[in-house]
Amino acid sequence: MARKKIVAGNWKMNMTPAKAVELIATLRPLVDSNDVDVVLCVPAIDIVPAITATRGTNIAIGAENMHYEESGAYTGEIAPNMLVEAGVKYVILGHSERREYFHETDEELNKKVKKAFEHGLTPILCCGETLEQREMGITIDWIRMQIKSDLAGVPASDVAKMVIAYEPIWAIGTGKTATTGQAQQVCKAIRDCIAEIYDEETAENVRIQYGGSVNAGNAKELFAQPDIDGGLVGGASLKPEFGKIVNYK
Ligand code: PEP
């Protein structure tokens, strides 16, 4: 069975609630598609208005982060059942900005992935190398280590349903895209790693996105690669251009 493409926007720390509703009104007619799953991952405060603004459309709403505990003394954090009750379907976990600026570890991410599944949320698990790691020739080793740590103890039946986003850190927000060959090579290595840890069927089902300066000009070629099942899109998801990425064909 062919994997359905999935294009997810990551708004990061942009858009007030009012601006979020305005942007969704602009994007709604532009991202209508039967071929692609469309997700907008929005700041926590935008989740409720975004859910209302996308009701009856093909757009699913995602969160940008989540805590692995159910509730408690974690000031400023958001619990999985809060996301579920609001109507959230996806959650980005382990974005490189969270790993770098908020010191998220693979151990914490492993707990978050398990907790997301416990609550029926689909994780979009991010992995990626720095420019230094790429130049040292350790990209694949690094990514395999991230995948193995973040998925330790996660059953195959869950992995088959999740999304993994390969995002070379040097390509995020820089305008510098990985070449199609580089992106395909690492996405294939991720799929091979899943086949190794689990089995061929799980590897065939897991959806792997590329992220890093995806735009209307490069989406078609990137998404045509056999192991790239769509994209995680930052900057361009804040503009009507996002519609062109969804309708990349
Ligand atoms: C991202 O935020 O995950 C991302 C890939 O950003 P950009 O598309 O702006 O590089």
Short mmCIF file of C-alpha atoms and ligand atoms in Angstrom, two decimals:
data_model
loop_
_atom_site.label_atom_id
_atom_site.label_comp_id
_atom_site.label_asym_id
_atom_site.label_seq_id
_atom_site.Cartn_x
_atom_site.Cartn_y
_atom_site.Cartn_z
CA MET A 1 0.00 0.00 0.00
CA ALA A 2 1.37 3.40 -0.96
CA ARG A 3 2.04 5.72 1.93
CA LYS A 4 -0.06 8.89 1.93
CA LYS A 5 2.03 12.06 1.87
CA ILE A 6 1.86 14.32 4.88
CA VAL A 7 2.73 18.00 4.85
CA ALA A 8 2.90 19.70 8.25
CA GLY A 9 3.48 23.35 9.01
CA ASN A 10 5.47 24.33 12.07
CA TRP A 11 4.55 27.86 13.04
CA LYS A 12 7.15 27.96 15.84
CA MET A 13 6.69 31.07 18.05
CA ASN A 14 4.69 33.05 15.51
CA MET A 15 1.05 34.16 15.18
CA THR A 16 -1.17 35.59 17.90
CA PRO A 17 -4.59 33.89 18.24
CA ALA A 18 -6.22 36.54 16.03
CA LYS A 19 -3.47 36.25 13.39
CA ALA A 20 -3.75 32.46 13.53
CA VAL A 21 -7.45 32.60 12.64
CA GLU A 22 -6.70 35.05 9.80
CA LEU A 23 -3.93 32.87 8.40
CA ILE A 24 -6.10 29.74 8.54
CA ALA A 25 -8.84 31.59 6.64
CA THR A 26 -6.26 32.38 3.95
CA LEU A 27 -4.81 28.87 3.84
CA ARG A 28 -8.06 26.89 4.02
CA PRO A 29 -8.98 27.01 0.31
CA LEU A 30 -5.32 26.67 -0.73
CA VAL A 31 -4.58 23.41 1.09
CA ASP A 32 -7.63 21.46 0.04
CA SER A 33 -6.31 18.05 -1.05
CA ASN A 34 -7.37 14.41 -1.01
CA ASP A 35 -3.87 13.14 -1.72
CA VAL A 36 -2.03 14.72 1.18
CA ASP A 37 -2.63 14.83 4.94
CA VAL A 38 -2.38 18.48 5.98
CA VAL A 39 -1.36 19.46 9.50
CA LEU A 40 -0.70 22.83 11.13
CA CYS A 41 1.38 22.67 14.31
CA VAL A 42 0.69 25.87 16.18
CA PRO A 43 1.71 27.57 19.45
CA ALA A 44 -0.23 26.32 22.50
CA ILE A 45 -2.31 29.49 22.82
CA ASP A 46 -3.44 29.20 19.20
CA ILE A 47 -4.65 25.60 19.49
CA VAL A 48 -8.25 26.28 20.56
CA PRO A 49 -8.97 29.01 18.00
CA ALA A 50 -7.16 26.98 15.31
CA ILE A 51 -9.32 23.93 16.04
CA THR A 52 -12.45 26.08 15.71
CA ALA A 53 -11.20 27.72 12.51
CA THR A 54 -10.40 24.37 10.86
CA ARG A 55 -13.59 22.55 11.82
CA GLY A 56 -15.08 20.80 8.77
CA THR A 57 -11.88 21.17 6.75
CA ASN A 58 -9.10 18.71 5.83
CA ILE A 59 -6.63 20.50 8.14
CA ALA A 60 -5.60 18.71 11.35
CA ILE A 61 -4.09 20.69 14.19
CA GLY A 62 -0.86 19.70 15.91
CA ALA A 63 1.01 20.95 18.96
CA GLU A 64 4.68 21.93 18.91
CA ASN A 65 5.57 20.20 22.18
CA MET A 66 4.04 18.29 25.09
CA HIS A 67 5.09 17.11 28.55
CA TYR A 68 5.36 13.40 29.35
CA GLU A 69 3.57 13.64 32.70
CA GLU A 70 -0.21 13.58 33.03
CA SER A 71 -0.42 16.65 35.28
CA GLY A 72 1.31 18.31 38.18
CA ALA A 73 3.85 20.93 39.20
CA TYR A 74 5.38 21.68 35.80
CA THR A 75 4.79 25.40 35.41
CA GLY A 76 4.45 26.45 31.80
CA GLU A 77 4.08 22.94 30.41
CA ILE A 78 1.15 21.36 28.59
CA ALA A 79 -0.19 17.85 29.30
CA PRO A 80 -1.28 15.31 26.69
CA ASN A 81 -4.91 15.14 27.83
CA MET A 82 -5.18 18.93 27.44
CA LEU A 83 -4.17 18.58 23.80
CA VAL A 84 -6.54 15.67 23.21
CA GLU A 85 -9.52 17.42 24.78
CA ALA A 86 -8.89 20.48 22.61
CA GLY A 87 -8.98 18.30 19.47
CA VAL A 88 -5.25 18.07 18.68
CA LYS A 89 -4.22 15.08 16.54
CA TYR A 90 -0.43 15.45 16.12
CA VAL A 91 2.46 16.64 18.24
CA ILE A 92 5.95 17.63 17.13
CA LEU A 93 8.49 16.05 19.47
CA GLY A 94 12.20 16.74 19.61
CA HIS A 95 12.43 19.63 17.18
CA SER A 96 16.07 20.67 17.03
CA GLU A 97 15.19 24.08 18.49
CA ARG A 98 13.77 22.33 21.56
CA ARG A 99 16.74 20.02 21.77
CA GLU A 100 19.17 22.94 21.50
CA TYR A 101 17.55 25.83 23.41
CA PHE A 102 15.52 23.82 25.94
CA HIS A 103 17.97 20.95 26.36
CA GLU A 104 15.49 18.19 25.57
CA THR A 105 17.20 14.83 25.77
CA ASP A 106 16.57 11.58 23.92
CA GLU A 107 15.57 10.03 27.25
CA GLU A 108 12.81 12.63 27.71
CA LEU A 109 11.76 12.30 24.09
CA ASN A 110 11.39 8.56 24.51
CA LYS A 111 8.95 9.20 27.38
CA LYS A 112 7.11 11.79 25.29
CA VAL A 113 6.72 9.46 22.30
CA LYS A 114 5.25 6.73 24.53
CA LYS A 115 2.95 9.19 26.29
CA ALA A 116 1.69 10.61 22.99
CA PHE A 117 0.66 7.13 21.83
CA GLU A 118 -0.96 6.38 25.17
CA HIS A 119 -3.26 9.34 24.46
CA GLY A 120 -3.87 8.59 20.79
CA LEU A 121 -1.73 11.48 19.55
CA THR A 122 0.49 10.97 16.50
CA PRO A 123 4.04 12.10 17.16
CA ILE A 124 6.06 13.88 14.50
CA LEU A 125 9.47 12.93 15.86
CA CYS A 126 12.31 15.14 14.62
CA CYS A 127 15.90 14.09 14.12
CA GLY A 128 18.83 15.70 12.35
CA GLU A 129 22.51 16.44 12.33
CA THR A 130 24.52 19.63 12.74
CA LEU A 131 26.75 20.91 9.93
CA GLU A 132 29.77 19.85 11.97
CA GLN A 133 28.46 16.28 12.27
CA ARG A 134 27.78 16.17 8.53
CA GLU A 135 31.29 17.39 7.75
CA MET A 136 32.71 14.78 10.13
CA GLY A 137 30.86 12.07 8.16
CA ILE A 138 28.80 10.86 11.11
CA THR A 139 25.32 11.91 9.90
CA ILE A 140 23.86 8.42 9.53
CA ASP A 141 25.38 7.12 12.78
CA TRP A 142 24.00 10.12 14.64
CA ILE A 143 20.49 9.80 13.19
CA ARG A 144 20.41 6.06 13.91
CA MET A 145 21.40 6.77 17.50
CA GLN A 146 18.60 9.36 17.85
CA ILE A 147 16.00 7.00 16.36
CA LYS A 148 17.04 4.04 18.47
CA SER A 149 17.07 6.08 21.70
CA ASP A 150 13.82 7.93 21.04
CA LEU A 151 11.95 4.76 20.07
CA ALA A 152 13.34 2.40 22.71
CA GLY A 153 10.48 0.19 23.90
CA VAL A 154 7.93 1.69 21.48
CA PRO A 155 6.02 -1.18 19.84
CA ALA A 156 6.05 -1.74 16.07
CA SER A 157 2.28 -1.17 15.86
CA ASP A 158 2.81 2.41 17.12
CA VAL A 159 5.90 3.11 15.02
CA ALA A 160 3.96 2.10 11.89
CA LYS A 161 1.48 4.94 12.60
CA MET A 162 3.95 7.69 13.49
CA VAL A 163 5.75 10.34 11.49
CA ILE A 164 9.50 10.89 11.60
CA ALA A 165 10.87 14.19 10.31
CA TYR A 166 14.45 14.28 9.09
CA GLU A 167 15.61 17.85 9.53
CA PRO A 168 19.28 18.64 8.98
CA ILE A 169 19.86 21.43 11.50
CA TRP A 170 21.98 23.42 9.05
CA ALA A 171 19.00 23.57 6.64
CA ILE A 172 16.38 24.85 9.11
CA GLY A 173 15.42 28.47 8.57
CA THR A 174 18.61 29.10 6.61
CA GLY A 175 17.28 28.95 3.07
CA LYS A 176 19.82 26.17 2.56
CA THR A 177 18.03 22.96 1.52
CA ALA A 178 19.68 19.57 1.61
CA THR A 179 20.13 18.31 -1.94
CA THR A 180 17.47 15.85 -3.01
CA GLY A 181 20.10 13.12 -2.90
CA GLN A 182 21.19 13.99 0.65
CA ALA A 183 17.59 14.11 1.88
CA GLN A 184 16.66 10.80 0.22
CA GLN A 185 19.82 9.10 1.50
CA VAL A 186 19.08 9.93 5.14
CA CYS A 187 15.33 9.23 4.89
CA LYS A 188 16.19 5.81 3.43
CA ALA A 189 18.70 5.22 6.24
CA ILE A 190 15.93 5.97 8.75
CA ARG A 191 13.61 3.49 7.04
CA ASP A 192 16.39 0.87 6.99
CA CYS A 193 16.98 1.49 10.69
CA ILE A 194 13.27 0.94 11.42
CA ALA A 195 13.36 -2.30 9.38
CA GLU A 196 16.36 -3.40 11.40
CA ILE A 197 14.86 -2.63 14.82
CA TYR A 198 11.35 -3.80 13.87
CA ASP A 199 10.50 -5.39 10.53
CA GLU A 200 9.95 -4.60 6.84
CA GLU A 201 6.23 -4.00 7.26
CA THR A 202 6.71 -1.37 9.97
CA ALA A 203 9.39 0.31 7.85
CA GLU A 204 7.07 0.35 4.84
CA ASN A 205 4.32 2.01 6.86
CA VAL A 206 6.15 4.68 8.87
CA ARG A 207 5.97 8.07 7.19
CA ILE A 208 9.23 10.01 6.91
CA GLN A 209 9.22 13.71 6.15
CA TYR A 210 12.04 15.96 5.08
CA GLY A 211 12.28 19.37 6.72
CA GLY A 212 14.65 22.27 6.16
CA SER A 213 13.83 25.23 3.95
CA VAL A 214 11.12 23.37 2.01
CA ASN A 215 9.42 25.79 -0.38
CA ALA A 216 7.13 25.87 -3.40
CA GLY A 217 10.13 25.50 -5.69
CA ASN A 218 11.77 22.42 -4.19
CA ALA A 219 8.81 20.44 -2.76
CA LYS A 220 7.99 18.55 -5.96
CA GLU A 221 11.45 17.09 -6.40
CA LEU A 222 11.92 16.31 -2.71
CA PHE A 223 8.52 14.64 -2.30
CA ALA A 224 9.07 12.54 -5.44
CA GLN A 225 11.85 10.61 -3.70
CA PRO A 226 10.93 7.04 -2.77
CA ASP A 227 11.58 7.47 0.96
CA ILE A 228 10.32 11.04 1.43
CA ASP A 229 6.66 11.06 2.39
CA GLY A 230 6.14 14.81 2.64
CA GLY A 231 7.61 17.70 4.56
CA LEU A 232 7.80 19.56 7.83
CA VAL A 233 7.65 23.19 6.83
CA GLY A 234 8.62 26.18 8.98
CA GLY A 235 8.85 29.60 7.32
CA ALA A 236 6.75 28.77 4.25
CA SER A 237 3.85 27.50 6.40
CA LEU A 238 3.18 31.09 7.47
CA LYS A 239 2.43 32.15 3.90
CA PRO A 240 0.03 31.26 1.06
CA GLU A 241 3.06 29.43 -0.39
CA PHE A 242 2.13 26.58 1.98
CA GLY A 243 -0.79 25.81 -0.36
CA LYS A 244 1.65 25.31 -3.25
CA ILE A 245 3.71 22.91 -1.13
CA VAL A 246 0.63 20.85 -0.27
CA ASN A 247 -0.34 20.80 -3.95
CA TYR A 248 3.25 20.16 -5.00
CA LYS A 249 2.42 18.02 -8.04
C1 PEP B 1 11.09 23.64 10.82
O1 PEP B 1 10.68 24.52 11.53
O2 PEP B 1 10.98 22.47 11.20
C2 PEP B 1 11.71 23.99 9.53
C3 PEP B 1 12.10 23.03 8.74
O3 PEP B 1 11.83 25.31 9.24
P1 PEP B 1 12.12 25.97 7.78
O4 PEP B 1 11.17 25.31 6.82
O5 PEP B 1 11.85 27.42 7.97
O6 PEP B 1 13.55 25.67 7.45
#
